[in-house]
Every structure is written in C-alpha cells, then in structure tokens.
PDB file of C-alpha atoms in Angstrom:
ATOM      1  CA  MET R 652     -18.404  -8.731  -5.298  1.00 51.00           C
ATOM      2  CA  GLY R 653     -14.997  -7.129  -4.889  1.00 71.00           C
ATOM      3  CA  THR R 654     -13.352  -6.368  -1.589  1.00 93.00           C
ATOM      4  CA  TYR R 655     -13.597  -2.624  -2.145  1.00 97.00           C
ATOM      5  CA  SER R 656     -16.507  -0.491  -3.347  1.00 97.00           C
ATOM      6  CA  LEU R 657     -16.939   3.126  -4.396  1.00 98.00           C
ATOM      7  CA  PRO R 658     -18.553   5.104  -1.556  1.00 98.00           C
ATOM      8  CA  ASP R 659     -21.448   7.429  -2.251  1.00 98.00           C
ATOM      9  CA  LEU R 660     -20.691  11.107  -1.808  1.00 98.00           C
ATOM     10  CA  PRO R 661     -22.337  12.718   1.230  1.00 96.00           C
ATOM     11  CA  TYR R 662     -23.601  15.539  -1.042  1.00 98.00           C
ATOM     12  CA  ASP R 663     -24.659  16.133  -4.659  1.00 98.00           C
ATOM     13  CA  TYR R 664     -22.063  16.681  -7.357  1.00 98.00           C
ATOM     14  CA  ALA R 665     -22.982  20.364  -7.611  1.00 98.00           C
ATOM     15  CA  ALA R 666     -22.958  20.943  -3.843  1.00 98.00           C
ATOM     16  CA  LEU R 667     -19.367  22.226  -3.639  1.00 98.00           C
ATOM     17  CA  GLU R 668     -19.754  24.902  -6.314  1.00 97.00           C
ATOM     18  CA  PRO R 669     -18.300  27.404  -6.980  1.00 96.00           C
ATOM     19  CA  ALA R 670     -15.088  26.078  -5.348  1.00 97.00           C
ATOM     20  CA  ILE R 671     -15.352  22.760  -7.225  1.00 98.00           C
ATOM     21  CA  THR R 672     -17.679  22.481 -10.211  1.00 97.00           C
ATOM     22  CA  GLY R 673     -20.158  19.652 -10.504  1.00 97.00           C
ATOM     23  CA  GLN R 674     -18.480  18.502 -13.711  1.00 97.00           C
ATOM     24  CA  ILE R 675     -15.099  18.111 -12.029  1.00 97.00           C
ATOM     25  CA  LEU R 676     -16.575  16.438  -8.949  1.00 98.00           C
ATOM     26  CA  GLU R 677     -18.505  13.907 -11.020  1.00 98.00           C
ATOM     27  CA  LEU R 678     -15.467  13.028 -13.139  1.00 97.00           C
ATOM     28  CA  HIS R 679     -13.266  12.858 -10.064  1.00 98.00           C
ATOM     29  CA  HIS R 680     -15.600  10.557  -8.120  1.00 98.00           C
ATOM     30  CA  ALA R 681     -17.338   8.467 -10.763  1.00 98.00           C
ATOM     31  CA  LYS R 682     -14.319   7.983 -13.045  1.00 98.00           C
ATOM     32  CA  HIS R 683     -11.013   8.494 -11.208  1.00 98.00           C
ATOM     33  CA  HIS R 684     -11.953   7.196  -7.764  1.00 98.00           C
ATOM     34  CA  ALA R 685     -13.916   4.353  -9.343  1.00 98.00           C
ATOM     35  CA  ALA R 686     -10.813   3.390 -11.337  1.00 98.00           C
ATOM     36  CA  TYR R 687      -8.769   3.055  -8.135  1.00 97.00           C
ATOM     37  CA  VAL R 688     -11.438   0.832  -6.597  1.00 97.00           C
ATOM     38  CA  LYS R 689     -11.476  -1.391  -9.672  1.00 97.00           C
ATOM     39  CA  GLY R 690      -7.677  -1.413  -9.792  1.00 97.00           C
ATOM     40  CA  ALA R 691      -7.389  -2.527  -6.168  1.00 96.00           C
ATOM     41  CA  ASN R 692      -9.963  -5.304  -6.637  1.00 97.00           C
ATOM     42  CA  ASP R 693      -8.443  -6.486  -9.923  1.00 96.00           C
ATOM     43  CA  THR R 694      -4.942  -6.570  -8.498  1.00 96.00           C
ATOM     44  CA  LEU R 695      -6.031  -8.557  -5.454  1.00 95.00           C
ATOM     45  CA  GLU R 696      -7.566 -11.108  -7.821  1.00 95.00           C
ATOM     46  CA  GLN R 697      -4.350 -11.264  -9.862  1.00 94.00           C
ATOM     47  CA  ILE R 698      -2.285 -11.847  -6.723  1.00 94.00           C
ATOM     48  CA  ALA R 699      -4.664 -14.578  -5.574  1.00 92.00           C
ATOM     49  CA  GLU R 700      -4.609 -16.240  -8.995  1.00 92.00           C
ATOM     50  CA  ALA R 701      -0.809 -16.213  -9.127  1.00 91.00           C
ATOM     51  CA  ARG R 702      -0.663 -17.628  -5.596  1.00 90.00           C
ATOM     52  CA  ASP R 703      -3.193 -20.374  -6.366  1.00 90.00           C
ATOM     53  CA  LYS R 704      -1.312 -21.400  -9.497  1.00 89.00           C
ATOM     54  CA  ASP R 705       2.050 -21.224  -7.720  1.00 88.00           C
ATOM     55  CA  GLN R 706       3.172 -18.622 -10.256  1.00 86.00           C
ATOM     56  CA  LEU R 707       4.444 -15.976  -7.853  1.00 86.00           C
ATOM     57  CA  THR R 708       7.816 -14.674  -8.956  1.00 88.00           C
ATOM     58  CA  PRO R 709       9.833 -11.903  -7.272  1.00 84.00           C
ATOM     59  CA  THR R 710       9.530  -9.592 -10.277  1.00 82.00           C
ATOM     60  CA  GLY R 711       5.846 -10.300 -10.839  1.00 85.00           C
ATOM     61  CA  LEU R 712       4.925  -9.930  -7.174  1.00 88.00           C
ATOM     62  CA  VAL R 713       6.781  -6.630  -6.797  1.00 87.00           C
ATOM     63  CA  GLY R 714       4.811  -5.188  -9.709  1.00 91.00           C
ATOM     64  CA  LEU R 715       1.509  -6.451  -8.352  1.00 94.00           C
ATOM     65  CA  GLU R 716       2.221  -5.209  -4.828  1.00 92.00           C
ATOM     66  CA  LYS R 717       3.108  -1.723  -6.115  1.00 92.00           C
ATOM     67  CA  THR R 718      -0.032  -1.636  -8.261  1.00 94.00           C
ATOM     68  CA  TYR R 719      -2.158  -2.766  -5.324  1.00 94.00           C
ATOM     69  CA  ALA R 720      -0.612  -0.156  -2.985  1.00 93.00           C
ATOM     70  CA  PHE R 721      -1.143   2.597  -5.568  1.00 94.00           C
ATOM     71  CA  ASN R 722      -4.816   1.792  -6.136  1.00 96.00           C
ATOM     72  CA  LEU R 723      -5.699   1.007  -2.532  1.00 95.00           C
ATOM     73  CA  SER R 724      -4.041   4.190  -1.285  1.00 95.00           C
ATOM     74  CA  GLY R 725      -5.900   6.161  -3.942  1.00 96.00           C
ATOM     75  CA  HIS R 726      -9.166   4.625  -2.740  1.00 97.00           C
ATOM     76  CA  VAL R 727      -8.403   5.320   0.936  1.00 96.00           C
ATOM     77  CA  LEU R 728      -7.307   8.924   0.418  1.00 97.00           C
ATOM     78  CA  HIS R 729     -10.243   9.783  -1.853  1.00 98.00           C
ATOM     79  CA  SER R 730     -12.678   8.227   0.628  1.00 98.00           C
ATOM     80  CA  ILE R 731     -11.265  10.538   3.313  1.00 98.00           C
ATOM     81  CA  PHE R 732     -11.207  13.529   0.937  1.00 98.00           C
ATOM     82  CA  TRP R 733     -14.940  13.366   0.212  1.00 98.00           C
ATOM     83  CA  GLU R 734     -15.783  13.250   3.934  1.00 98.00           C
ATOM     84  CA  ASN R 735     -13.297  16.051   4.693  1.00 98.00           C
ATOM     85  CA  LEU R 736     -15.301  18.389   2.442  1.00 98.00           C
ATOM     86  CA  SER R 737     -18.739  19.878   2.977  1.00 98.00           C
ATOM     87  CA  PRO R 738     -20.844  22.616   1.354  1.00 98.00           C
ATOM     88  CA  ASP R 739     -21.211  23.931   4.911  1.00 97.00           C
ATOM     89  CA  GLY R 740     -17.485  23.753   5.652  1.00 97.00           C
ATOM     90  CA  GLY R 741     -14.858  26.384   6.281  1.00 95.00           C
ATOM     91  CA  ASP R 742     -13.844  28.499   9.259  1.00 95.00           C
ATOM     92  CA  ARG R 743     -11.443  26.717  11.659  1.00 97.00           C
ATOM     93  CA  PRO R 744     -11.555  23.920  14.244  1.00 97.00           C
ATOM     94  CA  ASP R 745     -12.045  24.249  17.983  1.00 96.00           C
ATOM     95  CA  GLY R 746     -11.520  22.004  20.985  1.00 97.00           C
ATOM     96  CA  ALA R 747      -8.774  19.400  21.279  1.00 97.00           C
ATOM     97  CA  LEU R 748      -7.824  19.556  17.585  1.00 98.00           C
ATOM     98  CA  ALA R 749      -7.342  23.319  17.748  1.00 98.00           C
ATOM     99  CA  ASP R 750      -5.213  22.902  20.876  1.00 98.00           C
ATOM    100  CA  ALA R 751      -3.057  20.266  19.148  1.00 98.00           C
ATOM    101  CA  ILE R 752      -2.607  22.507  16.095  1.00 98.00           C
ATOM    102  CA  ASP R 753      -1.468  25.301  18.398  1.00 98.00           C
ATOM    103  CA  GLU R 754       0.957  22.990  20.216  1.00 98.00           C
ATOM    104  CA  HIS R 755       2.437  21.074  17.288  1.00 98.00           C
ATOM    105  CA  LEU R 756       2.050  23.376  14.278  1.00 98.00           C
ATOM    106  CA  GLY R 757       2.390  26.911  15.620  1.00 98.00           C
ATOM    107  CA  GLY R 758      -1.287  27.889  15.500  1.00 98.00           C
ATOM    108  CA  PHE R 759      -3.991  27.723  12.868  1.00 98.00           C
ATOM    109  CA  GLU R 760      -2.631  30.335  10.445  1.00 98.00           C
ATOM    110  CA  ALA R 761       0.846  28.773  10.465  1.00 98.00           C
ATOM    111  CA  PHE R 762      -0.670  25.312   9.947  1.00 98.00           C
ATOM    112  CA  LYS R 763      -2.912  26.583   7.148  1.00 98.00           C
ATOM    113  CA  LYS R 764       0.072  28.064   5.342  1.00 98.00           C
ATOM    114  CA  GLN R 765       2.150  24.896   5.815  1.00 98.00           C
ATOM    115  CA  LEU R 766      -0.554  22.565   4.476  1.00 98.00           C
ATOM    116  CA  SER R 767      -1.279  24.949   1.593  1.00 98.00           C
ATOM    117  CA  VAL R 768       2.380  25.086   0.599  1.00 98.00           C
ATOM    118  CA  ALA R 769       2.753  21.323   1.014  1.00 97.00           C
ATOM    119  CA  THR R 770      -0.237  20.700  -1.258  1.00 98.00           C
ATOM    120  CA  ALA R 771       0.650  23.296  -3.872  1.00 97.00           C
ATOM    121  CA  SER R 772       4.290  22.225  -4.096  1.00 97.00           C
ATOM    122  CA  VAL R 773       3.912  18.449  -4.418  1.00 95.00           C
ATOM    123  CA  GLN R 774       6.112  17.485  -7.358  1.00 93.00           C
ATOM    124  CA  GLY R 775       3.960  15.946 -10.061  1.00 91.00           C
ATOM    125  CA  SER R 776       0.834  14.395  -8.568  1.00 94.00           C
ATOM    126  CA  GLY R 777       0.087  13.856  -4.915  1.00 96.00           C
ATOM    127  CA  TRP R 778      -1.537  15.105  -1.738  1.00 97.00           C
ATOM    128  CA  GLY R 779      -1.016  17.451   1.165  1.00 97.00           C
ATOM    129  CA  VAL R 780      -1.939  15.733   4.423  1.00 97.00           C
ATOM    130  CA  LEU R 781      -2.518  16.650   8.047  1.00 98.00           C
ATOM    131  CA  ALA R 782      -1.788  13.435   9.939  1.00 97.00           C
ATOM    132  CA  TRP R 783      -1.435  12.080  13.451  1.00 97.00           C
ATOM    133  CA  GLU R 784       1.974  10.531  14.103  1.00 96.00           C
ATOM    134  CA  PRO R 785       1.499   8.062  16.992  1.00 95.00           C
ATOM    135  CA  LEU R 786       5.153   7.423  17.898  1.00 94.00           C
ATOM    136  CA  GLY R 787       5.808  11.094  18.647  1.00 95.00           C
ATOM    137  CA  LYS R 788       2.146  11.644  19.626  1.00 96.00           C
ATOM    138  CA  ARG R 789       1.896  14.740  17.483  1.00 97.00           C
ATOM    139  CA  LEU R 790       0.286  16.287  14.434  1.00 98.00           C
ATOM    140  CA  ILE R 791       2.421  16.548  11.301  1.00 97.00           C
ATOM    141  CA  VAL R 792       1.946  17.880   7.781  1.00 98.00           C
ATOM    142  CA  GLU R 793       3.301  15.623   5.050  1.00 96.00           C
ATOM    143  CA  GLN R 794       3.375  15.381   1.278  1.00 95.00           C
ATOM    144  CA  VAL R 795       2.222  12.170  -0.368  1.00 95.00           C
ATOM    145  CA  TYR R 796       3.635  11.564  -3.830  1.00 93.00           C
ATOM    146  CA  ASP R 797       1.132   9.875  -6.149  1.00 92.00           C
ATOM    147  CA  HIS R 798      -1.017   8.132  -3.522  1.00 86.00           C
ATOM    148  CA  HIS R 799       1.438   6.219  -1.404  1.00 85.00           C
ATOM    149  CA  GLY R 800       5.030   7.434  -1.762  1.00 80.00           C
ATOM    150  CA  ASN R 801       6.886   9.285   0.998  1.00 76.00           C
ATOM    151  CA  VAL R 802       4.254   8.585   3.685  1.00 76.00           C
ATOM    152  CA  GLY R 803       5.338   8.557   7.314  1.00 76.00           C
ATOM    153  CA  GLN R 804       5.065   4.992   8.594  1.00 79.00           C
ATOM    154  CA  GLY R 805       2.048   4.509  10.821  1.00 88.00           C
ATOM    155  CA  THR R 806       0.619   7.998  10.401  1.00 94.00           C
ATOM    156  CA  THR R 807      -3.154   8.420  10.304  1.00 96.00           C
ATOM    157  CA  PRO R 808      -4.491  10.928   7.729  1.00 97.00           C
ATOM    158  CA  LEU R 809      -6.953  13.394   9.240  1.00 98.00           C
ATOM    159  CA  LEU R 810      -7.297  16.057   6.518  1.00 98.00           C
ATOM    160  CA  VAL R 811      -6.227  15.412   2.932  1.00 98.00           C
ATOM    161  CA  PHE R 812      -5.991  17.843   0.016  1.00 98.00           C
ATOM    162  CA  ASP R 813      -5.875  16.252  -3.439  1.00 98.00           C
ATOM    163  CA  ALA R 814      -3.232  17.849  -5.668  1.00 97.00           C
ATOM    164  CA  TRP R 815      -3.668  15.604  -8.716  1.00 96.00           C
ATOM    165  CA  GLU R 816      -4.469  17.593 -11.842  1.00 95.00           C
ATOM    166  CA  HIS R 817      -7.746  15.743 -12.347  1.00 94.00           C
ATOM    167  CA  ALA R 818      -8.967  17.366  -9.109  1.00 95.00           C
ATOM    168  CA  TYR R 819      -8.744  20.920 -10.394  1.00 95.00           C
ATOM    169  CA  TYR R 820      -7.280  21.408 -13.876  1.00 94.00           C
ATOM    170  CA  LEU R 821     -10.557  21.831 -15.786  1.00 94.00           C
ATOM    171  CA  GLN R 822     -11.431  24.727 -13.510  1.00 96.00           C
ATOM    172  CA  TYR R 823      -8.171  26.222 -12.244  1.00 96.00           C
ATOM    173  CA  LYS R 824      -5.855  25.279 -15.128  1.00 95.00           C
ATOM    174  CA  ASN R 825      -2.254  25.225 -13.865  1.00 94.00           C
ATOM    175  CA  VAL R 826      -2.848  27.571 -10.910  1.00 96.00           C
ATOM    176  CA  ARG R 827      -2.882  24.950  -8.171  1.00 96.00           C
ATOM    177  CA  PRO R 828      -2.558  27.489  -5.290  1.00 97.00           C
ATOM    178  CA  ASP R 829      -5.929  29.082  -6.223  1.00 97.00           C
ATOM    179  CA  TYR R 830      -7.592  25.659  -5.996  1.00 97.00           C
ATOM    180  CA  VAL R 831      -5.930  24.939  -2.655  1.00 97.00           C
ATOM    181  CA  SER R 832      -7.100  28.290  -1.304  1.00 97.00           C
ATOM    182  CA  LYS R 833     -10.713  27.414  -2.178  1.00 98.00           C
ATOM    183  CA  LEU R 834     -10.480  24.034  -0.430  1.00 98.00           C
ATOM    184  CA  TRP R 835     -10.232  25.786   2.924  1.00 98.00           C
ATOM    185  CA  ASP R 836     -13.772  27.123   2.396  1.00 97.00           C
ATOM    186  CA  LEU R 837     -15.020  23.521   2.230  1.00 98.00           C
ATOM    187  CA  VAL R 838     -13.217  21.801   5.108  1.00 98.00           C
ATOM    188  CA  ASN R 839     -15.604  19.766   7.252  1.00 98.00           C
ATOM    189  CA  TRP R 840     -13.930  20.290  10.620  1.00 98.00           C
ATOM    190  CA  ASN R 841     -16.423  18.023  12.387  1.00 98.00           C
ATOM    191  CA  ASP R 842     -15.126  15.150  10.268  1.00 98.00           C
ATOM    192  CA  VAL R 843     -11.480  16.101  10.867  1.00 98.00           C
ATOM    193  CA  LYS R 844     -12.091  16.384  14.615  1.00 98.00           C
ATOM    194  CA  ALA R 845     -13.765  12.978  14.692  1.00 98.00           C
ATOM    195  CA  ARG R 846     -10.762  11.431  12.900  1.00 98.00           C
ATOM    196  CA  PHE R 847      -8.427  13.164  15.361  1.00 98.00           C
ATOM    197  CA  ALA R 848     -10.390  11.823  18.330  1.00 98.00           C
ATOM    198  CA  ALA R 849     -10.356   8.301  16.891  1.00 97.00           C
ATOM    199  CA  ALA R 850      -6.627   8.424  16.131  1.00 97.00           C
ATOM    200  CA  THR R 851      -5.672   9.740  19.568  1.00 96.00           C
ATOM    201  CA  GLY R 852      -8.200   7.755  21.599  1.00 90.00           C
ATOM    202  CA  ALA R 853      -9.575  10.997  22.973  1.00 68.00           C
TER     203      ALA R 853
END
C-alpha cells in the first residue's frame, strides 16, 4: 500500500454539469489525479531504494526531489479542488472569511476579479489560489506554476482553481476565462470557510 491514495469525489462525475462535463471530470480525477498519486508513491520508493543502496547522488536526488514535489503538490491541490467544488455551490461567503476578503482583498468583487485573472493568466499550466499567509496574517491570491512553482512559503491554500488544459480543454477549448467564470458557480464556500478557520485558528 502506497503512502498516498486517490480520494473519492464527494459527488458523481456528472454532478457538476453543465459547468464541467462528466467526461472531463472522470478523466481529470480517474486518470490525471490518479497519475499524480502513483507518481508520488513511485518516487518515494525510488528515493528509499537509492538511500538503502547508498546510491544517492546530488544529480539523481535533485531529479527525484523535483519529481516528488511535482506529483505530491498535484495530489494535494487536486484533493483540495474536488472539495472546493459542489453542485450546490456558488454565491459568496459570509462571516469571518467575508470580513477577511473585505479587509485584505478589497471586497468580494475585487477578489473575484483578481483570482479570475490570476487563474486565466497563468503561463502554461498552473493554478490560481486564494491562500492564507501566516507571517503577515492575511489572505493573498497567488499563481502556482505547474503544481509547485512560485508558491509563497508557508501559505495554506483555501480555494484553488485548476488552470491545466486537462481541466477544461475538451469543453472550453482555448477559452480559459469562460471556464474560470463557470467555476464560481460551483464554489463550496462552506469548505473554503472551514479551511480558513483551520488555517487561522478561528
């Protein structure tokens, strides 16, 4: 049994239609996310084998560590992504999260535009992320290149939007902003608020 396992979705593959088709969701979860889980487990085994055989070299370890970070980050972000979405999602948050968005990000509409632009404009493949930054004790919006590049150190992802082509291309072609716009109709704010509360100790 590997260290990591593919989580079940909290809804059926067709549950997010029409925003995300069942075909895309099944491919995304059962193929792409599953590949990151396998990649993380396989790379951990390769690192352990090299360590046990005293065959760790600087060049070899750097490659393995980068591969492990890529796959593990893909697994972590996808696991959050599925929980961030719901067929009953949409609208906007309330309570402490709404207050923090007002304080740190200029209000909900300004935040929505910033995260949308961040997601739609990621160069190549990546993510748009609403995160809690504990050093400054504030919400930030950041772009994640691939799965793990350009991430603020120590930030906790609260809401993640997948901007990899496999997340939308079969349905939205190359019009990533249309896909991002539809994601807002699916946001599970109860999940995002729970992550915010856990990150802030509220």
